[in-house]
Coordinates of C-alpha atoms in Angstrom, one line a residue:
M1073 CA 0.0 0.0 0.0
I1074 CA 1.4 3.4 -1.1
N1075 CA 1.1 5.9 1.7
K1076 CA 0.0 9.6 1.2
D1077 CA 3.4 11.1 2.0
A1078 CA 5.1 8.9 -0.6
M1079 CA 2.6 9.9 -3.3
V1080 CA 3.3 13.6 -2.5
R1081 CA 7.0 12.9 -2.9
Y1082 CA 6.5 11.2 -6.2
R1083 CA 4.6 14.3 -7.5
V1084 CA 7.3 16.6 -6.2
I1085 CA 10.1 14.6 -7.8
N1086 CA 8.2 14.6 -11.0
K1087 CA 7.7 18.4 -10.8
C1088 CA 11.4 18.8 -10.3
L1089 CA 12.3 16.7 -13.2
V1090 CA 9.9 18.4 -15.7
N1091 CA 10.9 21.9 -14.6
R1092 CA 12.5 23.5 -17.7
A1093 CA 13.6 26.5 -15.7
K1094 CA 15.8 24.4 -13.5
K1095 CA 17.0 21.3 -15.3
Y1096 CA 18.9 18.4 -13.8
P1097 CA 18.0 18.9 -10.1
S1098 CA 20.4 17.3 -7.6
K1099 CA 19.4 14.8 -5.0
E1100 CA 19.7 17.5 -2.3
E1101 CA 17.4 19.9 -4.3
I1102 CA 14.8 17.2 -4.6
R1103 CA 15.1 16.4 -0.9
L1104 CA 14.5 20.0 0.1
A1105 CA 11.6 20.4 -2.3
C1106 CA 9.9 17.3 -0.8
M1107 CA 10.5 18.6 2.7
E1108 CA 8.9 21.9 1.9
A1109 CA 5.9 20.2 0.3
L1110 CA 5.4 17.9 3.3
G1111 CA 6.1 20.6 5.8
V1112 CA 8.7 18.5 7.6
S1113 CA 12.1 19.5 9.0
Y1114 CA 13.9 16.3 8.0
L1115 CA 13.9 13.8 5.2
S1116 CA 16.6 11.3 4.6
V1117 CA 18.6 11.0 1.4
R1118 CA 17.8 7.3 1.5
T1119 CA 14.1 8.1 1.3
I1120 CA 14.6 10.1 -1.9
E1121 CA 16.8 7.3 -3.4
K1122 CA 14.1 4.7 -2.7
D1123 CA 11.4 7.0 -4.1
I1124 CA 13.4 7.3 -7.4
E1125 CA 13.9 3.6 -7.4
D1126 CA 10.2 3.0 -6.9
M1127 CA 9.3 5.4 -9.6
R1128 CA 11.5 3.4 -11.9
Y1129 CA 10.6 -0.2 -11.1
N1130 CA 7.6 -0.5 -8.7
E1131 CA 4.9 -2.4 -10.6
E1132 CA 2.2 -1.2 -8.2
L1133 CA 2.9 2.4 -9.1
G1134 CA 3.1 1.6 -12.8
F1135 CA 5.2 4.7 -13.6
H1136 CA 8.2 2.9 -15.1
A1137 CA 9.7 6.4 -15.0
P1138 CA 12.9 6.7 -17.2
I1139 CA 14.9 8.6 -14.6
S1140 CA 18.6 8.8 -15.1
Y1141 CA 21.5 10.6 -13.4
N1142 CA 23.7 12.8 -15.5
K1143 CA 27.2 12.8 -14.2
R1144 CA 28.3 15.9 -16.2
M1145 CA 25.3 18.0 -15.0
K1146 CA 25.3 16.4 -11.6
G1147 CA 21.6 16.0 -11.5
Y1148 CA 18.6 13.8 -12.5
H1149 CA 16.5 13.9 -15.6
Y1150 CA 14.0 12.0 -17.7
T1151 CA 15.6 10.3 -20.6
V1152 CA 12.3 10.4 -22.6
E1153 CA 11.4 13.8 -23.8
D1154 CA 8.1 15.2 -22.4
Y1155 CA 7.7 12.2 -20.0
S1156 CA 5.6 12.9 -16.8
I1157 CA 3.9 10.7 -14.4
D1158 CA 0.9 13.0 -14.9
K1159 CA 0.5 11.6 -18.4
I1160 CA 0.4 7.9 -17.3
P1161 CA -2.8 6.2 -18.6
L1162 CA -5.2 5.2 -15.8
K1163 CA -5.7 1.5 -15.0
E1164 CA -8.9 -0.2 -15.9
N1165 CA -10.4 0.2 -12.4
D1166 CA -9.5 3.9 -12.5
L1167 CA -11.1 4.3 -15.9
N1168 CA -14.3 2.6 -14.7
A1169 CA -14.5 4.8 -11.6
L1170 CA -14.0 8.0 -13.6
Q1171 CA -16.5 7.0 -16.2
F1172 CA -19.1 6.2 -13.5
A1173 CA -18.4 9.6 -11.8
A1174 CA -18.8 11.4 -15.1
S1175 CA -22.1 9.6 -15.8
I1176 CA -23.4 10.7 -12.4
L1177 CA -22.3 14.3 -13.0
S1178 CA -24.1 14.3 -16.3
Q1179 CA -27.4 13.7 -14.6
F1180 CA -27.1 17.1 -12.9
S1181 CA -25.3 19.1 -15.6
H1182 CA -28.5 21.2 -16.2
L1183 CA -28.2 22.8 -12.7
S1184 CA -26.8 26.3 -12.7
V1185 CA -24.6 25.5 -9.6
L1186 CA -22.8 22.9 -11.7
K1187 CA -22.6 24.7 -15.0
D1188 CA -18.8 25.3 -14.7
F1189 CA -18.0 22.0 -13.2
S1190 CA -19.3 19.9 -16.0
G1191 CA -16.3 21.0 -18.1
T1192 CA -13.9 19.7 -15.5
V1193 CA -14.7 16.1 -16.3
S1194 CA -14.2 16.8 -20.0
K1195 CA -10.7 18.2 -19.2
I1196 CA -9.9 15.1 -17.1
A1197 CA -11.1 12.8 -19.9
E1198 CA -9.0 14.7 -22.4
A1199 CA -5.9 14.6 -20.2
V1200 CA -6.0 10.9 -19.8
S1201 CA -7.3 10.1 -23.3
I1202 CA -10.4 8.3 -22.2
K1203 CA -12.3 7.8 -25.4
R1204 CA -14.9 5.8 -23.6
L1205 CA -16.3 8.9 -21.9
T1206 CA -17.9 10.2 -25.0
A1207 CA -21.7 10.1 -25.3
N1208 CA -21.7 7.2 -27.8
N1209 CA -19.7 5.0 -25.5
G1210 CA -20.9 6.0 -22.1
L1211 CA -22.6 3.9 -19.4
D1212 CA -26.0 3.9 -21.3
F1213 CA -26.8 0.6 -19.6
I1214 CA -27.2 2.4 -16.2
E1215 CA -30.4 4.4 -15.6
F1216 CA -30.3 7.1 -12.9
D1217 CA -33.2 8.5 -10.9
N1218 CA -34.3 12.1 -11.5
N1219 CA -32.6 12.3 -14.9
D1220 CA -34.2 15.5 -16.1
Y1221 CA -35.5 17.6 -13.2
I1222 CA -34.5 18.3 -9.6
P1223 CA -37.2 20.2 -7.7
G1224 CA -35.8 23.5 -6.5
G1225 CA -32.6 23.2 -8.4
P1226 CA -32.6 26.7 -9.9
F1227 CA -32.4 28.2 -6.4
L1228 CA -29.4 26.1 -5.3
E1229 CA -26.7 28.4 -6.5
D1230 CA -28.1 31.5 -4.8
L1231 CA -28.7 29.6 -1.6
I1232 CA -25.1 28.3 -1.5
L1233 CA -23.9 31.8 -2.1
A1234 CA -26.1 33.2 0.7
I1235 CA -25.0 30.5 3.2
R1236 CA -21.3 31.1 2.5
S1237 CA -21.6 34.9 2.6
G1238 CA -23.8 34.9 5.7
K1239 CA -26.6 36.9 4.0
Q1240 CA -30.3 36.8 4.7
I1241 CA -32.6 35.7 1.9
N1242 CA -36.1 36.8 1.1
F1243 CA -38.6 34.6 -0.9
D1244 CA -42.2 34.0 -1.8
Y1245 CA -43.4 30.6 -0.7
K1246 CA -46.5 28.6 -1.6
K1247 CA -47.4 25.7 0.6
H1248 CA -48.9 22.5 -0.8
G1249 CA -52.6 22.6 -0.9
L1250 CA -52.9 26.4 -0.8
D1251 CA -53.5 28.8 -3.7
T1252 CA -51.8 31.8 -2.0
Y1253 CA -48.2 32.4 -1.2
K1254 CA -46.5 34.1 1.7
N1255 CA -43.3 36.1 1.9
Y1256 CA -40.5 35.0 4.2
T1257 CA -37.1 36.3 5.4
L1258 CA -34.6 33.7 6.5
E1259 CA -31.1 33.4 7.8
P1260 CA -30.0 30.2 5.8
Y1261 CA -28.0 27.8 7.8
L1262 CA -28.1 24.5 6.0
L1263 CA -29.2 22.7 2.8
K1264 CA -30.5 19.2 2.9
Q1265 CA -31.9 16.8 0.3
F1266 CA -34.5 14.3 1.1
K1267 CA -36.3 12.0 -1.4
S1268 CA -35.0 14.1 -4.4
V1269 CA -36.2 17.4 -3.0
W1270 CA -33.9 20.1 -1.6
Y1271 CA -34.7 21.9 1.6
I1272 CA -33.3 25.1 3.2
I1273 CA -33.1 25.2 7.0
G1274 CA -32.5 28.5 8.9
N1275 CA -33.6 31.0 11.4
E1276 CA -36.7 33.2 10.7
P1277 CA -35.8 36.5 12.4
E1278 CA -39.5 37.4 12.8
S1279 CA -40.4 34.4 14.9
E1280 CA -36.8 33.5 16.1
K1281 CA -37.5 29.9 15.2
I1282 CA -35.6 27.4 13.1
K1283 CA -37.7 26.6 10.1
T1284 CA -37.5 24.3 7.0
F1285 CA -38.7 25.2 3.5
G1286 CA -38.8 23.1 0.4
L1287 CA -37.1 24.6 -2.6
D1288 CA -39.8 23.1 -4.9
R1289 CA -42.3 25.5 -3.3
M1290 CA -40.3 28.7 -3.6
I1291 CA -41.7 31.2 -6.1
S1292 CA -38.8 33.7 -6.1
L1293 CA -35.6 34.3 -4.2
T1294 CA -33.5 37.3 -3.4
I1295 CA -30.2 37.6 -1.5
T1296 CA -30.4 40.6 0.8
D1297 CA -27.6 42.9 2.1
T1298 CA -28.4 42.0 5.7
S1299 CA -25.7 39.9 7.3
F1300 CA -26.0 37.3 10.0
L1301 CA -23.9 34.9 12.1
V1302 CA -24.8 31.3 12.7
P1303 CA -25.2 30.7 16.5
E1304 CA -22.4 28.7 18.1
D1305 CA -24.9 26.2 19.4
F1306 CA -26.2 25.3 15.9
D1307 CA -24.1 22.4 14.7
R1308 CA -24.8 21.7 11.0
K1309 CA -23.4 18.2 11.2
K1310 CA -25.5 17.2 14.2
Y1311 CA -28.8 19.0 13.6
F1312 CA -30.4 16.0 11.8
R1313 CA -28.6 13.3 13.7
H1314 CA -31.7 11.9 15.3
A1315 CA -34.1 12.8 12.5
Y1316 CA -35.6 10.7 9.7
G1317 CA -36.4 13.1 6.9
I1318 CA -36.4 16.9 7.2
T1319 CA -38.1 17.4 10.6
S1320 CA -35.8 17.9 13.6
F1321 CA -36.5 18.8 17.2
H1322 CA -34.6 20.3 20.2
A1323 CA -36.2 17.6 22.5
D1324 CA -34.5 14.2 23.2
P1325 CA -35.0 11.5 20.7
E1326 CA -37.1 8.4 21.5
E1327 CA -36.5 4.7 21.4
V1328 CA -38.6 3.2 18.6
L1329 CA -39.1 -0.5 18.5
I1330 CA -40.4 -2.0 15.2
S1331 CA -41.1 -5.5 14.1
F1332 CA -40.6 -6.3 10.4
N1333 CA -41.5 -9.5 8.7
R1334 CA -38.7 -11.4 6.9
K1335 CA -39.1 -9.7 3.5
A1336 CA -39.1 -6.1 4.9
A1337 CA -36.3 -7.0 7.4
D1338 CA -34.1 -8.0 4.5
Y1339 CA -34.7 -4.7 2.8
I1340 CA -33.8 -2.5 5.8
K1341 CA -30.8 -4.7 6.6
A1342 CA -29.5 -3.9 3.1
L1343 CA -30.6 -0.2 3.3
P1344 CA -30.9 0.9 6.9
L1345 CA -33.7 3.4 7.6
H1346 CA -31.5 5.4 10.0
H1347 CA -27.9 5.3 11.3
S1348 CA -29.1 4.4 14.8
Q1349 CA -30.7 1.2 13.5
E1350 CA -30.0 -1.9 15.6
L1351 CA -31.1 -5.5 15.1
I1352 CA -32.3 -6.6 18.5
S1353 CA -33.6 -10.1 17.7
E1354 CA -34.1 -12.2 14.6
G1355 CA -36.7 -15.0 14.3
K1356 CA -37.9 -17.2 11.5
N1357 CA -40.7 -14.9 10.4
H1358 CA -40.0 -11.6 12.1
S1359 CA -37.1 -9.4 13.2
L1360 CA -37.1 -6.7 15.9
F1361 CA -35.2 -3.4 15.3
R1362 CA -34.5 -0.5 17.6
F1363 CA -34.0 3.1 16.4
T1364 CA -33.1 6.2 18.4
V1365 CA -35.0 8.9 16.5
Y1366 CA -37.7 11.6 16.6
P1367 CA -41.1 9.9 15.9
T1368 CA -41.8 12.4 13.1
H1369 CA -44.4 12.5 10.3
D1370 CA -41.7 11.6 7.8
L1371 CA -40.9 8.4 9.7
L1372 CA -44.6 7.5 10.0
M1373 CA -45.0 7.9 6.2
Q1374 CA -42.1 5.7 5.6
L1375 CA -43.4 3.0 7.9
L1376 CA -46.8 3.2 6.3
S1377 CA -45.2 2.3 2.9
Y1378 CA -44.4 -1.2 4.3
G1379 CA -48.1 -1.9 4.9
S1380 CA -48.7 -5.1 6.8
E1381 CA -45.0 -6.0 6.8
V1382 CA -44.3 -3.8 9.8
K1383 CA -45.7 -3.4 13.3
I1384 CA -44.7 -0.5 15.6
L1385 CA -44.3 -1.8 19.2
Q1386 CA -43.2 1.5 20.8
P1387 CA -43.7 4.4 21.5
A1388 CA -47.5 4.2 21.8
S1389 CA -47.9 7.7 20.3
L1390 CA -46.3 6.6 17.0
Q1391 CA -48.3 3.3 17.1
N1392 CA -51.6 5.2 17.6
A1393 CA -50.8 7.7 14.9
L1394 CA -50.3 4.9 12.4
K1395 CA -53.5 3.2 13.5
D1396 CA -55.5 6.4 13.1
I1397 CA -54.3 6.9 9.6
L1398 CA -55.1 3.3 8.7
Q1399 CA -58.6 3.6 10.2
Q1400 CA -59.2 6.8 8.3
T1401 CA -58.0 5.1 5.1
I1402 CA -60.5 2.2 5.6
Q1403 CA -63.3 4.6 6.3
Q1404 CA -62.6 6.5 3.1
Y1405 CA -63.0 3.4 1.1
E1406 CA -66.1 2.2 3.0
S1407 CA -68.0 5.6 2.7

């Protein structure tokens, strides 16, 4: 396994050898350049010698670098003109990984926030001569979700800019089920995606409450000149730690026990509902799981999607909420 420091040194050595302004760098000059790049106060000459040897012969690296020492110039050089390890063709695994990444990026190329980034993949492809990345030879046998449209996508760029610059935003918002819209001012703290929809979470100065808004329901958006600071007690990484979906509370999470039949249990083993998921017991027909989460509407809707394959054991509030919905559903069909 090649460690990170070694890879840095290989790149520095290569940079020294292709530097046309200072040809034939000595071993000491290479050593000092590596020390500066790594931010260390000492690096042995033996380490540099071994690095050069590895660049020449290490099959795992695959450089096969034509490095030679010129006695007259008292320095090292590449014997092949225009050689550089940056021009080494990628291995098959690297090509596949890059091609897959390019295919994923292409699904979002229509978003304004990525308009400049899409060209980066093209530059990479050109640099490593990957003909397979062209449209005619892409991964057309893989179908991605949300190929054409991401709800709220047009607002992403402005929201990222507002969060980074610490500026309030103002927007018109139309809730589902209503014909009218309302105007809001928000200090944007965090962007979150859930089930293909983007949400903005932040403080509403008027109510001094943390609120969540779906970008798909925004009518317009303006970045104001009013600055704000994110409170020290708001941790972006922890805000949704105990949440399933986009609803979070300041209260303590609850222990949720759920019994899944064998089919549903296999599904959530493969794709856990939440990072707190624990398998408590496993029987022939049913498995018991424990979650430490907020018993939110989002969680309830997800559990309803399993139908008769799931049974909530606790808390009683979540169990009763699910029973109420099922009873209302039955009444709707019987009326």
